[in-house]
Amino acid sequence: MDRINRFVREFRDRKRSQLILNILGNNSPYIFVVIVLLLSIESYYYMTPIVKKLLFSVSIVYLFFIVIKSIIKFKRERKVLTLTDRDLLIYLQKKHKFNTDTIQIYDLYKLLDSNYDPEVVNHSINIQAKNIEIPDAKDLVPTSYLRNSFFKTILPIALLSVLYFETFSSSFHRFIDLNGRYYKPADHTITIRGIEKSYTEGDTLNFSVDLTGNIPKSIGIAIIDNITGEREDINRSLTDSIVNYERVVGSGKFTLFSYSEDTRSDSLLFTVKKIPSISSLKLITTPPKYTKIKTDTLGNFFETIDILYGTKIDFEIESIDNPDSVKIHYTFKKSGKTIKLERKDSKFITTIVADSLSSFYLTLYKDMVYTKNPIIYESNIIDDEYPIVNLVSPSNGMEIEKDNLFPLVVSYFDDYGIVSSYLYIKKIRPSIIPGLDDEVVKDKVKLKIEKQLDGSAGFGDYIDLTKYNLYSEDKVEIFVRVYDNDRVKGPKFTDSETITLYVPTLQQLFSDVEDNYQKQSENIRKSLKNSSDIKKSLKELENKLKIGEMEGFENKYKLSKVLKSQKEMIEDIEKLEKSVKENIEKLNDNSLLSQETLKKYKKLQNLI
């Protein structure tokens, strides 16, 4: 079985080599003749252009026919190599008259893997193997045939290399570029100098055209875009053997040559590298969370951005030029910094935090080329403003009432919210001994903030000063401090104006009591007079009723009028009584109840 496998393997190797070399070797002479004909057409200057074009077309068609024929033959012959080992043995048996025992032995070996008795199978194989004759693969695919095919293939290639190494780049290209226009050998030569292999988009292309021999009247300069196939021709009249030329070039790969009616220069290839540019720029701005401002997205069309201090800026940059890297250069008030963006799929991304950022620009790099004159984007950093506080009540110089309460009304405003507010209290008690400092007590009270809309807030309530034990001539200074919720730089605060509250002096208290006494005495005199008038009216009404001078209706009207006046008088007396009582309490609270004052108020009470 090993002999059979070795034979099949060797036959396949030789057949594969024969197939390739046979196709190349049998067709090489024809291909050689066609290529020689193509490359030699230009030298036949006595032929008209039409004949040359016709000959060129026929040669190309014939060359194409040879290639198609070779492909078809290759596919047909290759089917032998795709056969299985058993099918290949059957094919060779029919073609080369093999002994049929070879197929039988192959099939018997396959039975060893089945359920048959191995001893019986091996015995059958030994019997068949005695009569088997396996030919040598060399006899079926002789070495001499392979060697002849190889030489048929390599010889035309060697001849073409020797004869037409330079011709391929000159004659053949000249035929193509000049559209089949052939002339007798030129009496001058054209050479281009100064062309480099690589330029950058926007560079100036400088070169010169040197001519030797009989200088023609004019020459042409052709620049062909190898990508789009577009061709630009520039004609120059000649007065000298050297022509200088310059122009700004765009990106791409180009072929450059100069030509006259009789000849042309060699073709020069050069590349103009494209400066990578941004095709999509996206800025996602995320303000600090405490501001509750929504995330915003800026597209391509902007040059200035207004952003809040502490805002996070996410850059997403795309470029169809597939740059190698992208860098962002941004400047602060006094310094600058450059960072490289991270590539993520087709995008370049990075994140910066806007604090003192004043401007930035982006630079793209590719093949040692980078962005020139990039757009500079300006940024205006908006700071979180200080909060505003307005102390509405109390007013400056207000007196503290006897209950030690005063109304405190405060309004606040901040662009992004208030976080806390405090009332600062300072009690000042003048020293009764000259030369000594005043007694000062300081305190701080946290105020509850009532949230409102549009960043405003407020507080309104009565503040009790009882715990500070205020006495006459004490004064209290107050102000309100409010903090905003700036979590980037830290909460900022603003103080309101300072308001001074006073406890009335002894002189003010006594003067007020005296004024009240005079007013109350006057009210008593008015009440007594009203009482006398009411009494007189009642007497007149009584007399008229006795003598029957009044009608029932008139009687009721006058009586109701008198009763109303009496009711009003009683209310005035009650108010007067309350006022007198308050004055007495005021005097008691401030230890001002002298004997003289006491007598006056006792008299008032008795009168009431």
Coordinates of C-alpha atoms in Angstrom, one line a residue:
M1 CA 0.0 0.0 0.0
D2 CA 2.9 2.4 0.7
R3 CA 4.1 1.9 -2.9
I4 CA 0.7 2.8 -4.2
N5 CA 0.5 6.0 -2.1
R6 CA 4.1 7.0 -3.0
F7 CA 3.3 6.5 -6.7
V8 CA 0.1 8.6 -6.5
R9 CA 1.9 11.5 -4.6
E10 CA 4.8 11.6 -7.0
F11 CA 2.5 11.5 -10.0
R12 CA 0.5 14.5 -8.7
D13 CA 3.7 16.6 -8.1
R14 CA 5.0 15.9 -11.6
K15 CA 1.6 16.4 -13.2
R16 CA 1.2 19.8 -11.5
S17 CA 4.7 21.0 -12.7
Q18 CA 3.9 19.7 -16.2
L19 CA 0.7 21.6 -16.2
I20 CA 2.2 24.9 -15.4
L21 CA 5.3 24.6 -17.5
N22 CA 3.4 23.2 -20.4
I23 CA 1.1 26.2 -20.6
L24 CA 3.9 28.7 -20.2
G25 CA 6.4 26.8 -22.4
N26 CA 4.0 26.1 -25.3
N27 CA 2.8 29.8 -25.4
S28 CA 6.1 31.6 -24.5
P29 CA 7.3 31.8 -28.1
Y30 CA 4.1 33.4 -29.3
I31 CA 4.1 35.8 -26.4
F32 CA 7.7 36.6 -27.1
V33 CA 7.0 37.4 -30.7
V34 CA 4.0 39.7 -29.8
I35 CA 5.9 41.6 -27.1
V36 CA 8.9 42.1 -29.4
L37 CA 6.5 43.4 -32.1
L38 CA 4.9 45.8 -29.6
L39 CA 8.1 47.2 -28.3
S40 CA 9.6 47.6 -31.8
I41 CA 6.7 49.4 -33.5
E42 CA 8.1 52.8 -32.6
S43 CA 11.4 52.2 -34.6
Y44 CA 9.4 51.7 -37.8
Y45 CA 9.3 55.4 -38.5
Y46 CA 8.5 54.7 -42.1
M47 CA 5.1 53.4 -41.2
T48 CA 2.1 55.7 -41.0
P49 CA 0.4 56.2 -37.6
I50 CA -2.7 54.3 -38.8
V51 CA -0.7 51.2 -39.7
K52 CA 1.2 51.3 -36.4
K53 CA -2.1 51.6 -34.5
L54 CA -3.6 48.7 -36.4
L55 CA -0.5 46.5 -35.9
F56 CA -0.5 47.4 -32.2
S57 CA -4.3 46.5 -31.9
V58 CA -3.8 43.2 -33.6
S59 CA -0.9 42.3 -31.4
I60 CA -2.9 43.1 -28.3
V61 CA -5.9 41.0 -29.4
Y62 CA -3.7 38.1 -30.2
L63 CA -1.9 38.3 -26.9
F64 CA -5.3 38.4 -25.2
F65 CA -6.4 35.3 -27.2
I66 CA -3.3 33.4 -26.0
V67 CA -3.9 34.2 -22.4
I68 CA -7.6 33.1 -22.6
K69 CA -6.7 29.9 -24.3
S70 CA -4.0 29.1 -21.7
I71 CA -6.5 29.7 -18.9
I72 CA -9.1 27.3 -20.4
K73 CA -6.5 24.6 -21.0
F74 CA -5.2 25.0 -17.4
K75 CA -8.7 24.5 -16.0
R76 CA -9.3 21.4 -18.2
E77 CA -6.0 19.8 -17.3
R78 CA -6.3 20.6 -13.6
K79 CA -9.3 18.3 -13.2
V80 CA -6.9 15.3 -13.1
L81 CA -5.3 16.8 -9.9
T82 CA -8.7 17.1 -8.2
L83 CA -9.5 13.4 -8.5
T84 CA -9.4 11.2 -5.4
D85 CA -6.6 8.6 -5.1
R86 CA -8.9 5.7 -6.2
D87 CA -10.4 7.7 -9.1
L88 CA -6.9 8.7 -10.2
L89 CA -5.8 5.1 -10.2
I90 CA -8.8 4.2 -12.3
Y91 CA -8.0 7.1 -14.7
L92 CA -4.3 6.0 -15.1
Q93 CA -5.4 2.3 -15.5
K94 CA -7.6 3.3 -18.5
K95 CA -5.0 5.6 -20.0
H96 CA -1.8 3.7 -19.4
K97 CA -3.2 0.0 -19.2
F98 CA -2.5 -0.6 -15.5
N99 CA -2.8 -3.9 -13.8
T100 CA -6.3 -4.1 -12.2
D101 CA -4.7 -5.7 -9.1
T102 CA -3.6 -2.2 -8.1
I103 CA -7.2 -1.1 -7.7
Q104 CA -8.1 -4.4 -5.9
I105 CA -5.3 -4.0 -3.3
Y106 CA -6.3 -0.4 -2.7
D107 CA -9.9 -1.5 -2.0
L108 CA -8.7 -4.4 0.2
Y109 CA -6.8 -1.9 2.4
K110 CA -9.9 0.1 2.9
L111 CA -11.6 -3.0 4.2
L112 CA -9.2 -3.1 7.2
D113 CA -11.1 -0.2 8.7
S114 CA -14.4 -2.1 8.5
N115 CA -15.8 -5.1 10.4
Y116 CA -14.1 -7.7 8.2
D117 CA -11.6 -10.2 9.7
P118 CA -8.2 -8.5 9.4
E119 CA -6.4 -11.9 8.9
V120 CA -8.6 -12.7 5.9
V121 CA -8.1 -9.3 4.4
N122 CA -4.3 -9.3 4.9
H123 CA -4.1 -12.8 3.3
S124 CA -6.0 -11.6 0.3
I125 CA -3.7 -8.5 0.0
N126 CA -0.6 -10.8 0.1
I127 CA -1.9 -13.0 -2.6
Q128 CA -2.7 -10.0 -4.9
A129 CA 0.5 -8.2 -4.2
K130 CA 2.6 -11.0 -5.7
N131 CA 1.3 -10.2 -9.2
I132 CA 1.2 -6.4 -8.9
E133 CA 3.3 -4.2 -11.1
I134 CA 3.3 -0.4 -10.3
P135 CA 4.9 1.8 -13.0
D136 CA 7.3 4.6 -12.1
A137 CA 5.8 8.2 -12.2
K138 CA 8.8 9.3 -14.2
D139 CA 7.6 7.0 -17.0
L140 CA 4.2 8.7 -17.1
V141 CA 5.6 12.3 -16.8
P142 CA 9.2 12.2 -18.1
T143 CA 11.8 14.6 -16.8
S144 CA 13.0 15.6 -20.2
Y145 CA 9.5 16.9 -21.0
L146 CA 9.5 19.1 -17.9
R147 CA 13.0 20.4 -18.7
N148 CA 12.1 21.3 -22.2
S149 CA 9.0 23.2 -21.0
F150 CA 11.0 25.1 -18.4
F151 CA 13.6 26.2 -21.0
K152 CA 10.8 27.3 -23.4
T153 CA 9.4 29.5 -20.6
I154 CA 12.6 31.0 -19.3
L155 CA 14.3 31.8 -22.6
P156 CA 11.8 34.4 -23.9
I157 CA 11.9 36.1 -20.5
A158 CA 15.7 36.3 -20.6
L159 CA 15.7 37.6 -24.1
L160 CA 13.1 40.3 -23.3
S161 CA 15.1 41.4 -20.3
V162 CA 18.3 41.8 -22.3
L163 CA 16.8 43.4 -25.4
Y164 CA 14.1 45.6 -24.0
F165 CA 15.0 46.6 -20.5
E166 CA 15.1 50.3 -21.3
T167 CA 12.6 50.2 -24.1
F168 CA 9.7 49.3 -22.0
S169 CA 10.0 52.5 -20.0
S170 CA 10.6 54.7 -23.0
S171 CA 9.3 53.4 -26.3
F172 CA 6.2 51.7 -25.0
H173 CA 5.2 54.6 -22.7
R174 CA 6.0 57.1 -25.5
F175 CA 3.5 55.4 -27.8
I176 CA 0.8 55.5 -25.1
D177 CA 1.4 59.1 -24.0
L178 CA 1.8 60.6 -27.4
N179 CA -1.3 58.8 -28.8
G180 CA 0.6 56.9 -31.5
R181 CA 2.3 59.9 -33.0
Y182 CA 5.7 58.7 -34.4
Y183 CA 8.4 60.7 -36.1
K184 CA 11.9 60.2 -37.2
P185 CA 14.6 60.3 -34.5
A186 CA 14.6 63.8 -33.0
D187 CA 17.5 66.2 -33.4
H188 CA 17.3 67.4 -29.7
T189 CA 16.8 66.0 -26.3
I190 CA 14.6 67.2 -23.4
T191 CA 15.6 66.7 -19.7
I192 CA 13.6 67.8 -16.6
R193 CA 15.6 68.8 -13.5
G194 CA 14.7 69.8 -10.0
I195 CA 11.8 67.5 -9.3
E196 CA 11.7 65.9 -5.9
K197 CA 9.9 62.7 -5.0
S198 CA 7.6 64.2 -2.4
Y199 CA 5.9 67.5 -1.7
T200 CA 3.3 68.8 0.7
E201 CA -0.1 70.2 -0.3
G202 CA 0.3 73.9 -1.0
D203 CA 4.0 73.8 -1.7
T204 CA 5.4 75.4 -4.8
L205 CA 6.6 73.1 -7.5
N206 CA 9.9 74.4 -9.0
F207 CA 11.7 72.7 -11.9
S208 CA 13.6 73.5 -15.1
V209 CA 13.5 71.9 -18.6
D210 CA 17.0 71.6 -20.3
L211 CA 17.2 71.2 -24.0
T212 CA 20.3 70.1 -26.0
G213 CA 20.7 70.0 -29.8
N214 CA 18.5 72.0 -32.2
I215 CA 16.2 73.9 -29.9
P216 CA 12.5 73.7 -31.1
K217 CA 10.3 76.8 -31.2
S218 CA 8.1 75.6 -28.3
I219 CA 7.7 72.7 -25.9
G220 CA 4.9 71.4 -23.9
I221 CA 4.8 70.4 -20.2
A222 CA 2.3 67.7 -19.2
I223 CA 1.2 66.9 -15.7
I224 CA -1.0 63.9 -15.3
D225 CA -3.0 63.1 -12.2
N226 CA -2.4 59.3 -11.7
I227 CA -5.5 58.9 -9.6
T228 CA -8.1 60.8 -11.7
G229 CA -6.3 60.5 -15.0
E230 CA -6.7 64.3 -15.7
R231 CA -4.0 65.8 -17.7
E232 CA -2.8 69.4 -17.8
D233 CA -0.7 70.7 -20.7
I234 CA 1.3 73.9 -20.6
N235 CA 2.9 75.3 -23.8
R236 CA 6.0 77.5 -23.6
S237 CA 7.7 79.4 -26.4
L238 CA 11.4 79.0 -26.3
T239 CA 14.1 81.6 -26.4
D240 CA 16.7 79.7 -24.3
S241 CA 17.8 76.2 -23.8
I242 CA 16.6 76.3 -20.2
V243 CA 12.9 76.8 -19.2
N244 CA 12.0 77.5 -15.5
Y245 CA 8.6 76.7 -14.2
E246 CA 6.8 76.9 -10.9
R247 CA 3.2 76.3 -9.7
V248 CA 1.3 75.5 -6.5
V249 CA 0.3 71.9 -6.4
G250 CA -2.6 70.1 -4.8
S251 CA -2.5 66.7 -3.2
G252 CA -2.1 63.5 -5.2
K253 CA 0.3 61.4 -7.3
F254 CA 1.5 62.9 -10.6
T255 CA 3.5 62.1 -13.7
L256 CA 5.4 64.9 -15.2
F257 CA 7.2 65.1 -18.6
S258 CA 8.1 67.6 -21.2
Y259 CA 7.6 67.1 -25.0
S260 CA 8.1 68.6 -28.4
E261 CA 6.8 67.6 -31.8
D262 CA 9.7 65.2 -32.2
T263 CA 10.5 63.7 -28.8
R264 CA 9.8 63.9 -25.1
S265 CA 11.6 63.7 -21.8
D266 CA 11.5 60.8 -19.4
S267 CA 8.5 60.6 -17.1
L268 CA 9.1 61.7 -13.6
L269 CA 6.8 60.6 -10.7
F270 CA 6.2 62.7 -7.7
T271 CA 3.7 62.7 -4.8
V272 CA 2.1 65.7 -3.1
K273 CA 1.0 64.7 0.4
K274 CA -2.3 66.0 1.5
I275 CA -2.4 68.0 4.7
P276 CA -5.0 66.2 6.9
S277 CA -8.0 68.3 7.7
I278 CA -11.0 67.9 10.1
S279 CA -14.2 66.7 8.5
S280 CA -16.2 66.7 11.7
L281 CA -15.6 68.5 15.0
K282 CA -18.0 68.0 17.9
L283 CA -17.7 69.6 21.3
I284 CA -19.9 68.2 24.1
T285 CA -20.0 70.6 27.1
T286 CA -21.1 69.3 30.4
P287 CA -21.5 72.0 33.1
P288 CA -21.0 71.2 36.8
K289 CA -23.9 69.2 38.2
Y290 CA -24.8 71.8 40.8
T291 CA -25.7 74.3 38.0
K292 CA -28.4 71.9 36.7
I293 CA -27.6 73.2 33.2
K294 CA -28.2 70.6 30.5
T295 CA -25.4 69.2 28.3
D296 CA -24.9 71.0 25.1
T297 CA -23.3 70.0 21.7
L298 CA -21.5 72.3 19.4
G299 CA -20.9 71.3 15.7
N300 CA -18.4 72.4 13.1
F301 CA -19.5 76.0 12.7
F302 CA -18.3 78.0 15.6
E303 CA -15.2 80.1 16.5
T304 CA -16.1 81.3 20.0
I305 CA -17.7 79.4 22.9
D306 CA -19.0 80.7 26.2
I307 CA -18.7 78.1 28.9
L308 CA -19.1 78.1 32.7
Y309 CA -16.0 77.7 34.8
G310 CA -15.5 74.0 35.6
T311 CA -17.3 72.8 32.5
K312 CA -16.1 69.4 31.1
I313 CA -15.5 69.5 27.4
D314 CA -15.5 66.3 25.4
F315 CA -13.8 66.6 22.0
E316 CA -14.8 64.2 19.1
I317 CA -12.9 64.7 15.9
E318 CA -13.2 62.8 12.6
S319 CA -11.2 63.1 9.4
I320 CA -11.6 61.4 6.1
D321 CA -7.8 61.7 5.7
N322 CA -7.2 59.1 8.4
P323 CA -4.5 61.0 10.2
D324 CA -1.9 59.2 12.3
S325 CA -2.5 61.4 15.3
V326 CA -4.4 64.5 16.5
K327 CA -3.2 66.9 19.1
I328 CA -5.0 69.8 20.8
H329 CA -3.1 72.8 21.9
Y330 CA -4.9 75.0 24.4
T331 CA -3.7 78.1 26.2
F332 CA -4.5 79.5 29.6
K333 CA -4.2 83.0 30.8
K334 CA -0.4 82.7 31.3
S335 CA 0.6 79.3 29.9
G336 CA -0.2 76.6 27.3
K337 CA -0.4 72.9 27.1
T338 CA -0.5 70.2 24.4
I339 CA -2.1 66.8 24.7
K340 CA -2.5 63.9 22.2
L341 CA -6.1 62.7 21.5
E342 CA -7.0 59.0 21.9
R343 CA -8.0 57.1 18.8
K344 CA -11.3 55.3 19.2
D345 CA -12.5 53.6 16.0
S346 CA -12.6 56.4 13.4
K347 CA -12.7 59.2 16.0
F348 CA -10.1 61.0 18.1
I349 CA -11.4 61.9 21.5
T350 CA -10.2 63.7 24.7
T351 CA -11.6 65.5 27.6
I352 CA -10.5 68.8 29.3
V353 CA -12.0 70.9 32.1
A354 CA -12.5 74.6 31.4
D355 CA -11.0 76.7 34.1
S356 CA -8.8 79.5 32.8
L357 CA -8.9 78.2 29.2
S358 CA -8.7 81.1 26.7
S359 CA -8.2 79.5 23.3
F360 CA -7.4 76.2 21.6
Y361 CA -6.5 74.8 18.2
L362 CA -6.2 71.3 16.7
T363 CA -3.3 69.9 14.7
L364 CA -3.6 66.7 12.6
Y365 CA -0.5 64.6 11.7
K366 CA 0.0 62.1 8.8
D367 CA 3.1 60.9 7.0
M368 CA 5.3 63.7 8.5
V369 CA 2.7 66.3 7.3
Y370 CA 0.7 68.3 9.7
T371 CA -2.0 71.0 9.7
K372 CA -0.8 74.5 8.8
N373 CA -2.5 77.7 9.9
P374 CA -5.2 75.8 12.0
I375 CA -8.4 77.6 13.1
I376 CA -8.0 79.1 16.6
Y377 CA -11.1 78.8 18.7
E378 CA -11.6 81.4 21.4
S379 CA -13.3 80.6 24.7
N380 CA -15.0 82.9 27.2
I381 CA -15.0 81.4 30.7
I382 CA -18.0 82.5 32.6
D383 CA -17.5 82.5 36.4
D384 CA -20.2 81.6 38.9
E385 CA -21.3 85.0 40.2
Y386 CA -21.5 85.9 43.8
P387 CA -24.9 85.6 45.4
I388 CA -27.1 88.7 46.0
V389 CA -28.8 89.4 49.4
N390 CA -31.2 92.2 50.2
L391 CA -32.2 92.9 53.8
V392 CA -35.8 94.2 53.4
S393 CA -36.7 94.5 57.1
P394 CA -35.9 95.8 59.7
S395 CA -35.0 99.3 58.7
N396 CA -31.9 100.9 60.1
G397 CA -32.4 102.7 63.4
M398 CA -35.5 100.8 64.3
E399 CA -36.4 100.5 68.0
I400 CA -36.8 97.1 69.6
E401 CA -40.2 96.6 71.1
K402 CA -40.8 95.5 74.7
D403 CA -41.4 91.9 73.5
N404 CA -37.8 91.8 72.1
L405 CA -39.1 90.7 68.7
F406 CA -38.3 92.3 65.4
P407 CA -39.4 91.3 61.9
L408 CA -36.6 89.9 59.6
V409 CA -37.4 89.8 55.9
V410 CA -34.5 88.8 53.5
S411 CA -34.5 88.1 49.8
Y412 CA -31.7 86.2 48.0
F413 CA -30.7 85.6 44.4
D414 CA -28.0 83.4 42.8
D415 CA -27.5 82.3 39.2
Y416 CA -27.3 78.6 40.3
G417 CA -28.8 78.4 43.8
I418 CA -28.4 79.2 47.5
V419 CA -27.0 76.6 49.8
S420 CA -27.2 78.3 53.3
S421 CA -27.9 81.6 55.1
Y422 CA -26.9 83.0 58.5
L423 CA -28.0 86.0 60.7
Y424 CA -25.1 87.5 62.5
I425 CA -26.0 89.4 65.7
K426 CA -23.8 91.7 67.8
K427 CA -25.2 93.2 71.0
I428 CA -23.3 96.3 72.2
R429 CA -23.9 97.6 75.7
P430 CA -22.2 101.0 76.4
S431 CA -19.8 101.1 79.3
I432 CA -21.1 103.2 82.3
I433 CA -17.5 103.7 83.4
P434 CA -15.5 106.1 81.2
G435 CA -12.4 104.6 79.6
L436 CA -13.7 101.0 79.6
D437 CA -14.7 99.1 76.4
D438 CA -18.3 98.5 75.6
E439 CA -19.7 95.0 76.4
V440 CA -20.0 93.1 73.1
V441 CA -21.8 89.8 72.6
K442 CA -21.7 88.0 69.2
D443 CA -24.0 85.2 67.9
K444 CA -24.9 83.5 64.6
V445 CA -28.3 82.0 63.8
K446 CA -28.9 79.8 60.8
L447 CA -31.9 80.9 58.7
K448 CA -34.2 78.5 57.0
I449 CA -34.3 79.2 53.2
E450 CA -37.6 79.2 51.4
K451 CA -36.9 78.0 47.9
Q452 CA -38.4 80.0 45.0
L453 CA -38.1 80.0 41.3
D454 CA -35.5 81.5 38.9
G455 CA -32.6 81.2 41.4
S456 CA -34.3 83.4 44.0
A457 CA -35.1 82.5 47.6
G458 CA -36.1 84.3 50.8
F459 CA -36.7 84.3 54.5
G460 CA -39.4 86.0 56.6
D461 CA -40.1 85.6 60.4
Y462 CA -39.7 87.3 63.7
I463 CA -36.4 87.1 65.5
D464 CA -36.5 86.9 69.3
L465 CA -33.8 88.8 71.2
T466 CA -34.9 87.8 74.7
K467 CA -31.9 85.6 75.4
Y468 CA -29.6 88.6 75.0
N469 CA -31.1 90.4 78.1
L470 CA -31.4 93.8 76.5
Y471 CA -31.5 96.9 78.6
S472 CA -32.1 100.5 78.0
E473 CA -29.5 102.2 75.7
D474 CA -28.3 98.8 74.3
K475 CA -28.0 98.5 70.6
V476 CA -27.9 95.5 68.3
E477 CA -26.1 95.3 64.9
I478 CA -27.3 92.6 62.5
F479 CA -26.4 91.5 59.0
V480 CA -27.2 88.4 56.8
R481 CA -24.6 86.3 55.1
V482 CA -25.7 84.0 52.2
Y483 CA -23.6 81.2 50.6
D484 CA -24.1 79.9 47.0
N485 CA -23.6 76.3 45.9
D486 CA -20.4 76.6 43.9
R487 CA -18.8 73.1 44.1
V488 CA -15.9 73.9 41.8
K489 CA -14.2 76.8 43.5
G490 CA -16.1 76.4 46.8
P491 CA -19.2 78.2 48.1
K492 CA -18.9 82.0 47.8
F493 CA -20.8 84.3 50.2
T494 CA -22.2 87.8 50.2
D495 CA -23.0 89.9 53.3
S496 CA -26.0 92.3 53.4
E497 CA -25.8 95.8 54.8
T498 CA -25.4 96.1 58.5
I499 CA -28.6 97.3 60.3
T500 CA -28.5 98.8 63.8
L501 CA -31.4 98.3 66.2
Y502 CA -31.8 100.3 69.4
V503 CA -33.3 99.8 72.8
P504 CA -35.0 103.1 73.9
T505 CA -33.0 105.3 76.4
L506 CA -34.5 106.3 79.8
Q507 CA -35.1 109.8 78.5
Q508 CA -37.0 108.4 75.5
L509 CA -39.1 106.1 77.7
F510 CA -39.9 108.9 80.1
S511 CA -40.8 111.3 77.3
D512 CA -43.0 108.7 75.7
V513 CA -44.8 108.0 79.0
E514 CA -45.3 111.8 79.6
D515 CA -46.7 112.2 76.1
N516 CA -49.0 109.2 76.6
Y517 CA -50.2 110.7 79.9
Q518 CA -51.1 114.0 78.3
K519 CA -52.9 112.2 75.5
Q520 CA -54.8 109.9 77.9
S521 CA -55.8 112.9 80.1
E522 CA -57.2 114.6 77.0
N523 CA -59.1 111.5 76.0
I524 CA -60.6 111.3 79.5
R525 CA -61.8 114.9 79.3
K526 CA -63.4 114.1 75.9
S527 CA -65.0 111.0 77.3
L528 CA -66.4 112.9 80.3
K529 CA -67.9 115.6 78.0
N530 CA -69.4 112.9 75.8
S531 CA -70.8 111.2 78.9
S532 CA -72.4 114.6 80.0
D533 CA -73.9 115.1 76.5
I534 CA -75.3 111.6 76.5
K535 CA -76.8 112.1 80.0
K536 CA -78.4 115.4 78.9
S537 CA -79.9 113.7 75.8
L538 CA -81.3 110.9 77.9
K539 CA -82.9 113.5 80.2
E540 CA -84.6 115.4 77.4
L541 CA -85.8 112.1 75.9
E542 CA -87.3 111.1 79.3
N543 CA -89.1 114.5 79.7
K544 CA -90.7 114.3 76.2
L545 CA -91.9 110.8 76.9
K546 CA -93.6 111.8 80.0
I547 CA -95.6 114.6 78.4
G548 CA -96.3 112.5 75.3
E549 CA -94.7 114.9 72.8
M550 CA -92.9 112.2 70.8
E551 CA -94.3 109.7 68.3
G552 CA -93.3 106.1 68.5
F553 CA -91.1 106.2 65.5
E554 CA -89.3 109.4 66.5
N555 CA -88.8 108.0 70.0
K556 CA -87.1 104.8 68.7
Y557 CA -84.8 106.8 66.4
K558 CA -83.5 109.2 69.0
L559 CA -83.1 106.4 71.5
S560 CA -81.0 104.3 69.1
K561 CA -78.8 107.3 68.4
V562 CA -78.2 107.9 72.1
L563 CA -77.4 104.3 72.7
K564 CA -74.9 104.2 69.8
S565 CA -73.1 107.2 71.2
Q566 CA -73.0 105.6 74.6
K567 CA -71.5 102.4 73.1
E568 CA -68.8 104.4 71.3
M569 CA -67.9 106.1 74.5
I570 CA -67.6 102.8 76.4
E571 CA -65.2 101.5 73.7
D572 CA -63.1 104.6 74.0
I573 CA -62.9 104.2 77.7
E574 CA -61.8 100.6 77.3
K575 CA -59.0 101.6 74.9
L576 CA -58.0 104.3 77.3
E577 CA -57.9 101.8 80.2
K578 CA -55.7 99.5 78.1
S579 CA -53.3 102.3 77.2
V580 CA -52.9 103.4 80.8
K581 CA -52.2 99.8 81.8
E582 CA -49.5 99.5 79.1
N583 CA -47.8 102.6 80.2
I584 CA -47.7 101.4 83.8
E585 CA -46.2 98.1 82.6
K586 CA -43.7 100.0 80.5
L587 CA -42.6 102.1 83.5
N588 CA -42.4 99.0 85.7
D589 CA -40.3 97.2 83.1
N590 CA -37.8 100.0 83.0
S591 CA -37.9 101.0 86.7
L592 CA -39.2 104.4 86.0
L593 CA -42.3 104.4 88.3
S594 CA -41.6 107.5 90.4
Q595 CA -44.1 108.7 93.1
E596 CA -45.2 111.6 91.0
T597 CA -45.9 109.5 88.0
L598 CA -47.7 106.9 90.2
K599 CA -50.0 109.6 91.6
K600 CA -50.8 110.8 88.1
Y601 CA -51.7 107.3 86.9
K602 CA -53.7 106.4 90.0
K603 CA -55.7 109.5 89.3
L604 CA -56.3 108.4 85.8
Q605 CA -57.4 105.0 86.9
N606 CA -59.9 106.5 89.3
L607 CA -61.3 108.8 86.7
I608 CA -61.7 105.8 84.4

